[in-house]
Amino acid sequence: QKIVVKDFAELLGKRVSDIIGKLIQVGVMAAMNQEIDFETAAKVAKEFDVEVVEKAVSQDEEDETDFIVIPEDDEKDLKPRPPVVTVMGHVDHGKTSLLDAIRNTKVTTREAGGITQHIGASEVQVNGKKIVFLDTPGHEAFTAMRARGAKVTDIAILVVAADDGVMPQTIEAINHAKAAEVPIIVAVNKIDKPGANPDRVKQELSEHGVLIEEWGGEVISVEVSALQGLNIEELLEMILLVAEMEELKANPNRDAVGTVVEAQLDKGRGPVATVLVQNGTLKVGDSVVIGTSHGRVRAMISDTGKRVKSATPSTAVEITGLSDVPAAGDQLIAVADDKMARTIAEKRVNKIKEEQLKSSQKVSLDALYSQMQAGEVKDLNIIVKADVQGSVEAVKQSLAKLSTDKVIIRPIHGGVGAITETDVMLASASNAIIIGFNVRPTSGATALSQKEEVDLRTYRIIYKALEDIEAAMKGMLDPEF
Ligand code: GDP
């Protein structure tokens, strides 16, 4: 699993000096004829927007691996692709209703009375253009995927009920979308209700950094009623508008790369996974590797329940023929043949086992100083939860002041209430630590923080937390027992 710098440069089609420059940036000094390992190569490739995966090459030596490069597409091969949209927002603000309203007005291909298969995503046509909606509303799915490094969403619809305004999960959704650098379109919902006050919603959003156009910002908002189907068409047109500005493109003429949106074990059909094809075209009969699972695509079903033979970029299809049930967020890569798919999957299983043996690489206060010394940590991301809003703000401000020229402290999210599983997933996705004041983690959050190796600490007094963080930055934190 090693490659000579010179050969690697050739593989990527870059100058050796550029590769060496990037290597230095990731902290590796290597000359032209020296070997670098897979991990390092992958890091450097990423800097060039190229993805590198391991590939089995030789027929007789099963254990030999080489590098496979998912090539950067030539600009001329790129074709516009439809946007992929996620609906987020506070519970009961109308996410599900909005998705239903969109489907009802727009899904025309569906045969009347026919049974529709739920595959986890749906497509709608607006003025002859396609939009793909991920069916799992809420930011849990979104964050779970991002924690795995998958980026599937191009645009986030933030649903805010006009009679309720900005609520804790609205703020969470904003922070998630911002962290993932996904543009937001605001859907002010329930405008049919007597108590609706869209202006108040817009003002509250501005207080949380989402500046609507009317407020001199750039975020588009549409006032809708999911229940009455009001202004749904306008919302869809705005999605197309934002999509156009994003200039979303992909190359349909190459092997497929995609991400699993959801997956489960079906009694009759075995493992089934809904995959969003993000680049290339996925075809029935393709050999694929998905995380640690592999197989050959036996059948593909579209969002309307039809059997299809191929799926182009920004198409969601349910596939069968896999060895195991993959996880949401796993990446699908189409490879040359079954054997290669199996070998890569097996290697990944082994690698996971090895990694489990090694100690955690996640940021923690105990290891902060050594991680800083090793250059692994430059930003310390912190999520603050407290019993009252006043404490949240006070802590965020005091924390930010602790930044030095070596570490920048970033309070990336703050909220009132218990530490939840969503907080832990956000922390895991953003490599953050969580601190709570006079609040406890839910039991689910505690379990998840252990699994995700997220450093979670609770305090009663603010200055004690500040003291701990300062001490950690100087490498003088007393070990926790
Ligand atoms: P979710 O939790 O965000 O998915 O919210 P739901 O879609 O389940 O909606 C919560 C409640 O609000 C349901 O009782 C819906 O009928 C109601 N609701 C959703 N949209 C509207 C709307 O535009 N107007 C009114 N009056 N009620 C709505």
XYZ file of C-alpha atoms and ligand atoms in Angstrom:
509
model
C 0.000 0.000 0.000
C 2.821 2.377 -0.762
C 3.573 4.433 -3.806
C 6.604 6.379 -4.988
C 6.018 10.148 -5.022
C 6.993 10.426 -8.681
C 4.564 7.686 -9.757
C 1.843 9.217 -7.657
C 2.334 12.578 -9.364
C 2.032 10.847 -12.718
C -1.108 9.034 -11.623
C -2.722 12.311 -10.645
C -1.375 14.131 -13.673
C 0.334 16.720 -11.451
C 3.865 18.073 -11.272
C 6.132 16.333 -8.779
C 6.918 19.675 -7.150
C 3.202 20.300 -6.572
C 2.852 16.927 -4.904
C 5.866 17.538 -2.691
C 4.479 20.957 -1.774
C 1.179 19.436 -0.700
C 3.000 16.707 1.186
C 4.782 19.335 3.241
C 1.431 20.937 3.983
C 0.161 17.673 5.437
C 3.382 17.336 7.405
C 5.250 14.751 5.340
C 8.739 15.367 3.987
C 9.339 13.091 1.025
C 11.611 13.283 -1.993
C 10.681 12.355 -5.526
C 11.856 8.760 -5.250
C 10.580 8.088 -1.773
C 7.486 6.090 -0.965
C 4.421 7.439 0.770
C 1.671 5.383 2.328
C -1.946 5.150 1.283
C -3.252 7.456 3.998
C -0.872 10.243 3.024
C -1.592 9.790 -0.668
C -5.303 9.999 -0.010
C -4.831 13.245 1.930
C -2.798 14.821 -0.826
C -5.219 13.631 -3.502
C -8.049 15.256 -1.604
C -6.231 18.585 -1.820
C -6.491 18.205 -5.593
C -10.158 17.198 -5.368
C -9.308 13.675 -6.391
C -10.376 10.675 -4.453
C -8.144 7.679 -3.990
C -9.297 4.232 -2.987
C -7.445 0.991 -2.625
C -7.702 -1.442 -5.463
C -6.749 -5.048 -5.801
C -4.566 -5.540 -8.796
C -2.846 -8.819 -9.131
C -4.684 -12.028 -9.954
C -2.463 -14.433 -8.099
C -1.441 -12.418 -5.081
C -4.707 -11.700 -3.310
C -3.032 -9.533 -0.733
C -1.442 -7.070 -3.087
C -3.193 -3.764 -3.301
C -2.550 -0.788 -5.432
C -4.060 2.602 -5.837
C -7.162 3.318 -7.795
C -7.847 6.893 -8.579
C -11.353 8.158 -9.050
C -10.284 10.622 -11.682
C -11.040 14.265 -11.568
C -13.482 14.954 -14.379
C -12.493 17.043 -17.321
C -14.507 20.243 -17.381
C -15.749 19.352 -20.860
C -17.244 16.061 -19.647
C -19.351 17.739 -16.985
C -23.070 18.112 -17.571
C -25.568 19.980 -15.381
C -27.234 17.745 -12.804
C -30.410 18.223 -10.760
C -30.205 19.521 -7.167
C -30.593 17.236 -4.157
C -32.642 18.825 -1.397
C -33.131 18.056 2.313
C -35.976 19.475 4.424
C -34.993 20.507 7.948
C -36.611 22.333 10.844
C -38.175 22.092 14.290
C -40.489 19.207 15.115
C -44.122 19.827 14.091
C -43.222 22.811 11.928
C -44.401 20.852 8.889
C -41.430 19.062 7.294
C -43.394 15.924 6.484
C -46.434 17.893 5.355
C -44.277 20.000 3.062
C -42.725 16.933 1.444
C -46.220 15.495 0.992
C -47.490 18.734 -0.521
C -44.572 18.810 -2.944
C -45.172 15.215 -3.966
C -48.908 15.736 -4.369
C -48.576 18.728 -6.621
C -45.745 17.443 -8.658
C -45.355 13.719 -8.942
C -47.243 13.058 -12.141
C -45.436 9.982 -13.344
C -47.045 7.934 -10.617
C -49.902 5.777 -11.856
C -53.197 6.555 -10.192
C -54.021 3.985 -7.562
C -50.689 2.262 -7.999
C -48.765 1.224 -4.956
C -45.720 3.397 -4.556
C -42.645 1.955 -3.090
C -40.951 4.099 -0.496
C -37.271 4.236 -1.384
C -36.161 7.180 0.749
C -36.019 9.819 -1.934
C -38.367 11.284 -4.485
C -38.073 13.235 -7.684
C -40.296 16.016 -8.900
C -40.414 17.786 -12.251
C -40.700 21.561 -12.318
C -40.814 23.347 -15.675
C -39.185 20.314 -17.237
C -36.397 20.257 -14.660
C -35.801 17.633 -11.997
C -35.409 18.154 -8.240
C -34.526 15.289 -5.904
C -35.829 15.333 -2.333
C -34.390 13.157 0.382
C -37.400 11.782 2.225
C -35.944 11.551 5.693
C -36.721 14.950 7.090
C -34.798 16.405 9.950
C -31.136 16.907 10.549
C -30.413 13.570 12.224
C -30.036 11.876 8.868
C -28.165 14.859 7.512
C -25.673 14.875 10.374
C -25.258 11.122 10.438
C -24.164 11.303 6.837
C -21.890 14.242 7.349
C -20.260 12.465 10.267
C -19.187 9.894 7.687
C -17.841 12.576 5.435
C -20.630 12.222 2.926
C -22.044 15.299 1.322
C -25.300 14.549 -0.432
C -27.378 17.666 0.045
C -27.034 20.611 -2.318
C -29.749 22.780 -0.788
C -31.435 22.761 2.641
C -35.049 23.851 3.011
C -35.468 25.310 6.482
C -39.109 24.980 7.520
C -40.232 27.438 10.210
C -43.847 27.564 11.380
C -45.138 31.128 11.174
C -47.174 30.690 14.364
C -44.268 29.365 16.386
C -41.102 31.038 15.123
C -37.485 30.035 15.545
C -37.142 27.124 17.984
C -34.158 25.107 19.285
C -34.166 22.605 16.417
C -34.470 25.467 13.932
C -31.196 26.807 15.307
C -29.632 23.357 15.178
C -30.693 22.989 11.564
C -29.163 26.380 10.729
C -25.901 25.378 12.352
C -25.843 22.046 10.537
C -26.464 23.647 7.156
C -23.817 26.277 7.817
C -21.261 23.737 8.984
C -21.855 21.744 5.816
C -21.759 24.927 3.717
C -25.111 24.128 2.154
C -27.257 27.066 0.992
C -30.532 27.546 2.859
C -33.953 28.416 1.475
C -36.440 29.358 4.180
C -40.006 28.042 3.928
C -42.143 30.032 6.344
C -44.929 27.490 6.818
C -48.475 27.512 8.195
C -49.238 31.007 6.913
C -52.907 29.932 6.759
C -53.073 29.875 10.553
C -54.703 32.803 12.358
C -51.693 33.381 14.604
C -49.217 33.365 11.718
C -46.591 36.094 11.858
C -44.076 35.619 9.020
C -42.337 38.921 9.773
C -41.514 37.840 13.267
C -40.005 34.613 11.882
C -37.792 36.600 9.526
C -36.635 38.871 12.295
C -35.825 35.943 14.560
C -33.911 34.277 11.755
C -31.844 37.422 11.291
C -30.924 37.214 14.965
C -29.477 33.778 14.227
C -27.433 34.790 11.236
C -29.911 33.904 8.516
C -30.507 37.148 6.679
C -33.547 37.052 4.422
C -33.515 39.155 1.253
C -36.020 41.631 2.720
C -33.586 42.104 5.574
C -30.740 42.980 3.260
C -29.401 39.449 3.182
C -29.123 36.845 0.476
C -31.289 34.054 1.803
C -34.454 33.447 -0.177
C -37.655 32.860 1.765
C -41.060 31.715 0.600
C -44.255 31.897 2.641
C -46.117 28.620 2.257
C -48.917 26.540 3.629
C -48.119 22.865 3.319
C -51.641 22.028 4.432
C -53.360 24.109 1.761
C -50.712 23.673 -0.898
C -50.080 27.435 -0.999
C -47.000 28.748 -2.836
C -45.468 25.288 -3.220
C -44.828 26.034 -6.882
C -42.930 29.228 -5.922
C -40.815 27.313 -3.459
C -39.894 24.775 -6.127
C -38.984 27.536 -8.557
C -36.739 29.119 -5.930
C -35.007 25.778 -5.478
C -34.269 25.709 -9.203
C -33.016 29.285 -9.024
C -30.603 28.543 -6.195
C -29.539 25.317 -7.937
C -28.720 27.274 -11.060
C -26.476 29.630 -9.106
C -24.675 26.641 -7.601
C -23.835 25.341 -11.099
C -24.181 21.719 -10.067
C -22.439 19.385 -12.477
C -21.383 15.780 -12.899
C -20.044 13.458 -15.557
C -22.642 10.858 -16.575
C -20.168 8.937 -18.730
C -18.039 7.193 -16.137
C -18.255 4.547 -13.436
C -20.682 5.475 -10.713
C -19.905 7.075 -7.371
C -22.756 7.574 -4.910
C -23.880 7.617 -1.310
C -26.261 5.365 0.605
C -29.320 7.274 1.809
C -30.913 4.408 3.673
C -30.588 0.642 3.790
C -32.242 -2.325 5.390
C -32.552 -6.077 5.291
C -35.581 -7.195 3.315
C -36.935 -10.644 4.107
C -37.368 -11.644 0.502
C -34.755 -9.586 -1.308
C -31.869 -9.538 1.150
C -29.921 -6.324 1.751
C -31.478 -3.369 -0.058
C -29.987 0.108 -0.177
C -31.216 3.386 -1.578
C -28.272 5.005 -3.265
C -28.035 8.518 -4.536
C -25.843 8.456 -7.626
C -23.639 11.535 -7.442
C -21.334 11.042 -10.371
C -21.202 8.633 -13.283
C -23.957 6.222 -14.236
C -24.861 3.157 -12.188
C -26.061 0.175 -14.199
C -27.609 -3.174 -13.445
C -24.780 -5.709 -13.403
C -22.166 -3.231 -12.106
C -19.787 -4.519 -9.457
C -19.833 -2.195 -6.497
C -18.184 -1.717 -3.150
C -20.154 0.165 -0.480
C -18.292 0.672 2.756
C -17.518 -2.842 3.906
C -20.221 -4.394 1.761
C -19.897 -5.395 -1.878
C -21.820 -7.077 -4.650
C -23.200 -6.845 -8.132
C -26.258 -4.704 -8.750
C -29.007 -7.242 -9.365
C -31.955 -4.897 -9.775
C -32.621 -1.191 -9.491
C -35.939 0.402 -8.609
C -36.715 4.076 -9.131
C -38.610 6.348 -6.735
C -41.808 5.584 -8.643
C -41.360 1.857 -8.099
C -40.307 1.120 -11.659
C -37.484 -1.212 -12.553
C -34.719 0.714 -14.255
C -31.505 -0.388 -15.957
C -29.368 2.656 -15.274
C -29.232 5.705 -13.001
C -27.523 8.976 -13.952
C -26.135 11.665 -11.534
C -28.636 12.964 -8.941
C -30.862 9.919 -9.274
C -31.884 7.863 -6.270
C -32.419 4.159 -6.831
C -32.968 1.205 -4.597
C -30.508 -1.549 -5.353
C -30.308 -5.230 -4.449
C -27.496 -7.744 -4.775
C -25.268 -6.680 -1.866
C -23.380 -8.931 0.539
C -24.408 -6.972 3.653
C -26.562 -4.057 4.679
C -24.464 -0.900 4.318
C -24.884 2.173 6.534
C -26.469 5.479 5.568
C -23.648 7.729 4.443
C -21.476 4.920 3.055
C -19.955 5.658 -0.304
C -20.724 3.466 -3.318
C -18.013 3.001 -5.902
C -18.476 0.973 -9.069
C -15.348 -1.053 -9.802
C -14.110 -3.278 -12.603
C -15.269 -6.654 -11.361
C -16.662 -8.690 -8.481
C -13.305 -9.833 -7.284
C -12.003 -6.328 -6.911
C -15.140 -5.282 -5.069
C -14.818 -8.165 -2.642
C -11.126 -7.612 -2.023
C -11.569 -3.923 -1.270
C -14.471 -4.660 1.083
C -12.423 -7.277 2.915
C -9.477 -4.932 3.242
C -11.751 -2.325 4.738
C -13.093 -4.783 7.298
C -9.540 -5.606 8.319
C -8.600 -1.967 8.484
C -11.548 -1.189 10.748
C -10.471 -3.976 13.053
C -6.945 -2.571 13.145
C -8.198 0.925 13.819
C -10.373 -0.239 16.651
C -7.237 -1.508 18.283
C -5.493 1.806 17.911
C -6.395 4.655 20.187
C -8.825 7.380 19.275
C -7.830 10.203 16.982
C -10.740 12.397 18.014
C -10.028 15.623 19.797
C -10.254 15.438 23.575
C -9.220 17.740 26.387
C -6.949 15.071 27.851
C -5.043 14.710 24.605
C -5.373 18.309 23.433
C -1.854 19.405 24.257
C -0.178 16.500 22.490
C -2.547 16.858 19.566
C -1.635 20.529 19.377
C 2.067 19.696 19.507
C 1.625 17.169 16.732
C -0.128 19.810 14.680
C -3.293 17.731 14.609
C -5.423 20.386 16.226
C -5.581 24.019 15.264
C -9.222 24.685 16.000
C -10.944 23.455 19.113
C -14.627 23.191 18.245
C -16.943 23.319 21.228
C -20.659 22.705 21.628
C -22.176 24.384 24.679
C -25.383 23.225 26.350
C -26.766 24.926 29.434
C -29.941 25.220 31.474
C -30.546 28.841 30.539
C -29.803 30.904 27.431
C -27.865 33.453 29.471
C -25.267 30.864 30.449
C -24.940 29.643 26.882
C -24.066 33.111 25.672
C -21.765 33.846 28.592
C -19.844 30.623 28.081
C -19.564 31.044 24.323
C -18.103 34.508 24.788
C -15.662 33.510 27.511
C -14.556 30.486 25.519
C -13.823 32.440 22.379
C -11.568 34.704 24.443
C -9.339 31.758 25.369
C -8.079 31.458 21.769
C -4.326 31.744 21.338
C -2.093 31.869 18.290
C -1.821 28.064 18.499
C -5.441 27.099 18.975
C -8.570 28.923 17.990
C -11.525 28.084 20.178
C -14.730 27.948 18.188
C -18.068 27.587 19.928
C -19.858 26.056 16.924
C -23.220 25.486 18.554
C -24.994 26.468 21.723
C -28.391 25.565 23.068
C -30.605 25.214 26.077
C -31.497 21.787 27.450
C -30.084 18.315 27.929
C -27.196 17.056 25.811
C -28.862 14.932 23.129
C -27.789 12.412 20.537
C -28.049 15.127 17.902
C -25.470 17.189 19.804
C -23.164 14.183 19.889
C -23.572 13.582 16.153
C -22.863 17.223 15.423
C -19.784 17.015 17.667
C -18.635 13.865 15.924
C -19.164 15.364 12.478
C -17.337 18.552 13.410
C -14.709 16.937 15.658
C -15.922 18.993 18.590
C -16.094 18.484 22.335
C -19.308 19.064 24.267
C -19.563 20.908 27.542
C -22.725 21.187 29.571
C -23.632 23.473 32.467
C -26.241 22.283 34.923
C -27.523 19.907 32.271
C -27.032 16.182 31.846
C -26.668 14.060 28.755
C -29.592 11.788 27.899
C -28.702 8.127 28.304
C -28.716 7.750 24.531
C -26.289 10.653 24.242
C -23.891 9.131 26.775
C -23.861 5.819 24.929
C -23.413 7.504 21.578
C -20.608 9.735 22.834
C -18.704 6.628 23.855
C -19.295 4.978 20.515
C -18.351 8.077 18.547
C -15.488 8.877 20.944
C -16.773 12.355 21.603
C -15.371 14.116 24.678
C -18.414 15.156 26.727
C -18.051 17.029 30.023
C -20.508 18.540 32.412
C -19.888 21.355 34.895
C -21.768 23.290 37.507
C -19.612 26.366 37.447
C -18.472 28.178 34.347
C -15.029 29.144 35.546
C -14.218 25.491 36.265
C -14.783 24.662 32.599
C -12.698 27.602 31.442
C -9.956 26.505 33.831
C -10.002 22.974 32.431
C -9.761 24.157 28.859
C -6.948 26.567 29.638
C -5.092 23.824 31.470
C -5.655 21.425 28.582
C -4.208 23.959 26.170
C -1.064 24.131 28.288
C -0.859 20.382 28.702
C -1.522 20.672 32.427
C -4.943 19.118 32.754
C -5.226 16.670 35.608
C -6.117 13.308 34.189
C -9.760 12.340 34.698
C -10.507 9.276 36.740
P -42.865 17.721 11.131
O -42.742 17.177 12.509
O -42.000 18.922 10.932
O -42.670 16.691 10.032
O -44.351 18.294 11.009
P -45.643 17.660 10.335
O -45.568 17.749 8.854
O -45.881 16.327 10.922
O -46.737 18.698 10.791
C -47.069 18.892 12.154
C -48.487 19.375 12.291
O -48.649 20.629 11.685
C -49.498 18.446 11.626
O -50.626 18.357 12.435
C -49.811 19.149 10.321
O -51.102 18.870 9.867
C -49.688 20.607 10.720
N -49.312 21.451 9.592
C -48.264 21.262 8.737
N -48.248 22.225 7.816
C -49.282 23.054 8.057
C -49.798 24.243 7.431
O -49.273 24.747 6.442
N -50.879 24.827 8.006
C -51.490 24.295 9.105
N -52.562 24.929 9.582
N -51.045 23.189 9.701
C -49.963 22.561 9.199
